């Protein structure tokens, strides 16, 4: 293990200094509130719940919808936003702690547009979607 390793300790101390000096904890708390508020303003039949703390957030996709979290993640990826689906109906968003407000709102606009567009898309029109991907990634 790296426990007690001088180099590992030096790296950890340096990382903690950056977290403190750059106010990353406060940034995560403030921007997390903004992020969740912006997500809650999105009007989509797919969006059931928004939850999170700091910059660790998730949306819950209505399980009665004809689209899965995986399909939405594929569409998000095709438009430049990476997110992680869990289960069949949850998407986690974990932006970096040093993200700016402008970058975060750009992400919200991508999420909003994808939620709007995917409702009327055929499965085969979702970039990267394969019918059997449901078997491997849910």
mmCIF file of C-alpha atoms in Angstrom:
data_model
loop_
_atom_site.group_PDB
_atom_site.id
_atom_site.type_symbol
_atom_site.label_atom_id
_atom_site.label_comp_id
_atom_site.label_asym_id
_atom_site.label_seq_id
_atom_site.Cartn_x
_atom_site.Cartn_y
_atom_site.Cartn_z
ATOM 1 C CA UNK A 1 0.000 0.000 0.000
ATOM 2 C CA UNK A 2 0.950 3.639 -0.138
ATOM 3 C CA UNK A 3 0.171 4.230 3.538
ATOM 4 C CA UNK A 4 2.998 6.226 5.080
ATOM 5 C CA UNK A 5 4.912 6.486 1.802
ATOM 6 C CA UNK A 6 6.670 9.909 1.831
ATOM 7 C CA UNK A 7 5.853 10.639 -1.799
ATOM 8 C CA UNK A 8 2.229 9.604 -1.347
ATOM 9 C CA UNK A 9 1.959 11.818 1.741
ATOM 10 C CA UNK A 10 3.488 14.785 -0.106
ATOM 11 C CA UNK A 11 0.973 14.360 -2.934
ATOM 12 C CA UNK A 12 -1.917 14.148 -0.461
ATOM 13 C CA UNK A 13 -0.779 17.287 1.386
ATOM 14 C CA UNK A 14 -0.426 19.194 -1.896
ATOM 15 C CA UNK A 15 -3.905 18.083 -2.984
ATOM 16 C CA UNK A 16 -5.412 19.202 0.331
ATOM 17 C CA UNK A 17 -3.700 22.585 -0.020
ATOM 18 C CA UNK A 18 -5.241 23.079 -3.476
ATOM 19 C CA UNK A 19 -8.676 22.097 -2.164
ATOM 20 C CA UNK A 20 -8.345 24.677 0.616
ATOM 21 C CA UNK A 21 -6.692 27.494 -1.373
ATOM 22 C CA UNK A 22 -9.071 27.221 -4.331
ATOM 23 C CA UNK A 23 -12.137 26.956 -2.046
ATOM 24 C CA UNK A 24 -13.219 23.792 -3.853
ATOM 25 C CA UNK A 25 -15.538 22.656 -1.056
ATOM 26 C CA UNK A 26 -17.404 25.974 -1.071
ATOM 27 C CA UNK A 27 -17.445 25.989 -4.888
ATOM 28 C CA UNK A 28 -18.943 22.495 -4.953
ATOM 29 C CA UNK A 29 -21.644 23.441 -2.451
ATOM 30 C CA UNK A 30 -22.649 26.647 -4.235
ATOM 31 C CA UNK A 31 -22.518 25.293 -7.779
ATOM 32 C CA UNK A 32 -24.258 22.084 -6.733
ATOM 33 C CA UNK A 33 -27.240 24.155 -5.572
ATOM 34 C CA UNK A 34 -27.237 26.058 -8.878
ATOM 35 C CA UNK A 35 -26.965 22.814 -10.848
ATOM 36 C CA UNK A 36 -29.876 21.125 -9.083
ATOM 37 C CA UNK A 37 -32.028 24.254 -9.369
ATOM 38 C CA UNK A 38 -31.328 24.455 -13.113
ATOM 39 C CA UNK A 39 -32.101 20.756 -13.596
ATOM 40 C CA UNK A 40 -35.379 21.117 -11.683
ATOM 41 C CA UNK A 41 -36.453 23.885 -14.068
ATOM 42 C CA UNK A 42 -36.200 21.527 -17.055
ATOM 43 C CA UNK A 43 -39.636 20.539 -18.287
ATOM 44 C CA UNK A 44 -39.414 16.959 -19.515
ATOM 45 C CA UNK A 45 -41.749 13.985 -19.212
ATOM 46 C CA UNK A 46 -38.673 11.811 -18.669
ATOM 47 C CA UNK A 47 -37.323 13.733 -15.680
ATOM 48 C CA UNK A 48 -38.785 12.377 -12.470
ATOM 49 C CA UNK A 49 -36.402 13.459 -9.696
ATOM 50 C CA UNK A 50 -33.284 15.580 -9.217
ATOM 51 C CA UNK A 51 -31.099 14.858 -6.200
ATOM 52 C CA UNK A 52 -27.601 15.351 -4.948
ATOM 53 C CA UNK A 53 -25.164 17.048 -2.640
ATOM 54 C CA UNK A 54 -22.431 19.383 -3.741
ATOM 55 C CA UNK A 55 -21.365 18.421 -7.240
ATOM 56 C CA UNK A 56 -22.388 14.761 -6.887
ATOM 57 C CA UNK A 57 -25.844 14.733 -8.450
ATOM 58 C CA UNK A 58 -28.306 12.441 -10.153
ATOM 59 C CA UNK A 59 -31.490 12.551 -12.132
ATOM 60 C CA UNK A 60 -34.057 9.795 -12.088
ATOM 61 C CA UNK A 61 -35.703 8.947 -15.392
ATOM 62 C CA UNK A 62 -39.343 7.885 -15.229
ATOM 63 C CA UNK A 63 -39.347 4.093 -15.450
ATOM 64 C CA UNK A 64 -42.588 4.217 -17.427
ATOM 65 C CA UNK A 65 -40.841 6.175 -20.175
ATOM 66 C CA UNK A 66 -39.780 4.417 -23.336
ATOM 67 C CA UNK A 67 -36.165 5.596 -22.926
ATOM 68 C CA UNK A 68 -33.514 4.428 -20.485
ATOM 69 C CA UNK A 69 -30.786 6.261 -18.630
ATOM 70 C CA UNK A 70 -28.263 4.428 -20.815
ATOM 71 C CA UNK A 71 -29.846 5.768 -23.995
ATOM 72 C CA UNK A 72 -29.814 9.314 -22.633
ATOM 73 C CA UNK A 73 -26.161 8.900 -21.608
ATOM 74 C CA UNK A 74 -25.304 7.861 -25.167
ATOM 75 C CA UNK A 75 -27.011 10.956 -26.549
ATOM 76 C CA UNK A 76 -25.305 13.173 -23.960
ATOM 77 C CA UNK A 77 -21.936 11.669 -24.914
ATOM 78 C CA UNK A 78 -22.547 12.344 -28.589
ATOM 79 C CA UNK A 79 -23.034 16.004 -27.672
ATOM 80 C CA UNK A 80 -19.955 16.337 -25.491
ATOM 81 C CA UNK A 81 -21.172 15.542 -21.976
ATOM 82 C CA UNK A 82 -20.115 12.377 -20.160
ATOM 83 C CA UNK A 83 -22.415 10.943 -17.504
ATOM 84 C CA UNK A 84 -22.832 7.571 -15.804
ATOM 85 C CA UNK A 85 -26.037 5.590 -15.894
ATOM 86 C CA UNK A 86 -26.816 3.348 -12.954
ATOM 87 C CA UNK A 87 -29.588 0.823 -12.781
ATOM 88 C CA UNK A 88 -31.939 1.418 -15.668
ATOM 89 C CA UNK A 89 -33.244 4.840 -14.768
ATOM 90 C CA UNK A 90 -30.624 6.910 -12.922
ATOM 91 C CA UNK A 91 -27.929 9.161 -14.352
ATOM 92 C CA UNK A 92 -25.109 10.481 -12.183
ATOM 93 C CA UNK A 93 -23.437 13.781 -12.939
ATOM 94 C CA UNK A 94 -20.078 14.372 -11.285
ATOM 95 C CA UNK A 95 -18.413 17.448 -12.769
ATOM 96 C CA UNK A 96 -14.927 18.374 -11.566
ATOM 97 C CA UNK A 97 -14.690 20.406 -8.365
ATOM 98 C CA UNK A 98 -13.027 23.281 -10.220
ATOM 99 C CA UNK A 99 -15.790 23.674 -12.824
ATOM 100 C CA UNK A 100 -16.979 27.213 -13.515
ATOM 101 C CA UNK A 101 -20.568 28.407 -13.455
ATOM 102 C CA UNK A 102 -20.462 28.971 -17.223
ATOM 103 C CA UNK A 103 -19.207 25.438 -17.894
ATOM 104 C CA UNK A 104 -21.852 23.991 -15.593
ATOM 105 C CA UNK A 105 -24.653 25.893 -17.335
ATOM 106 C CA UNK A 106 -23.345 24.732 -20.715
ATOM 107 C CA UNK A 107 -23.771 21.190 -19.391
ATOM 108 C CA UNK A 108 -27.311 21.981 -18.239
ATOM 109 C CA UNK A 109 -28.183 23.244 -21.730
ATOM 110 C CA UNK A 110 -26.860 19.992 -23.237
ATOM 111 C CA UNK A 111 -28.874 17.924 -20.744
ATOM 112 C CA UNK A 112 -32.025 19.948 -21.420
ATOM 113 C CA UNK A 113 -31.703 19.641 -25.193
ATOM 114 C CA UNK A 114 -31.027 15.899 -24.990
ATOM 115 C CA UNK A 115 -34.062 15.367 -22.746
ATOM 116 C CA UNK A 116 -36.147 17.263 -25.289
ATOM 117 C CA UNK A 117 -34.750 15.494 -28.357
ATOM 118 C CA UNK A 118 -34.668 11.901 -27.112
ATOM 119 C CA UNK A 119 -38.422 11.745 -26.487
ATOM 120 C CA UNK A 120 -39.140 11.578 -30.220
ATOM 121 C CA UNK A 121 -36.046 9.631 -31.301
ATOM 122 C CA UNK A 122 -36.127 6.056 -32.494
ATOM 123 C CA UNK A 123 -33.726 3.816 -30.617
ATOM 124 C CA UNK A 124 -31.641 3.245 -33.740
ATOM 125 C CA UNK A 125 -31.211 7.024 -34.155
ATOM 126 C CA UNK A 126 -29.446 7.376 -30.804
ATOM 127 C CA UNK A 127 -25.695 7.545 -31.571
ATOM 128 C CA UNK A 128 -23.918 4.405 -30.366
ATOM 129 C CA UNK A 129 -27.086 2.580 -29.406
ATOM 130 C CA UNK A 130 -27.348 -1.111 -30.187
ATOM 131 C CA UNK A 131 -30.446 -3.105 -29.346
ATOM 132 C CA UNK A 132 -28.422 -5.614 -27.334
ATOM 133 C CA UNK A 133 -26.639 -2.864 -25.366
ATOM 134 C CA UNK A 134 -29.537 -3.115 -22.908
ATOM 135 C CA UNK A 135 -28.281 -6.564 -22.011
ATOM 136 C CA UNK A 136 -24.774 -5.395 -21.179
ATOM 137 C CA UNK A 137 -25.179 -1.971 -19.626
ATOM 138 C CA UNK A 138 -28.250 -2.018 -17.430
#
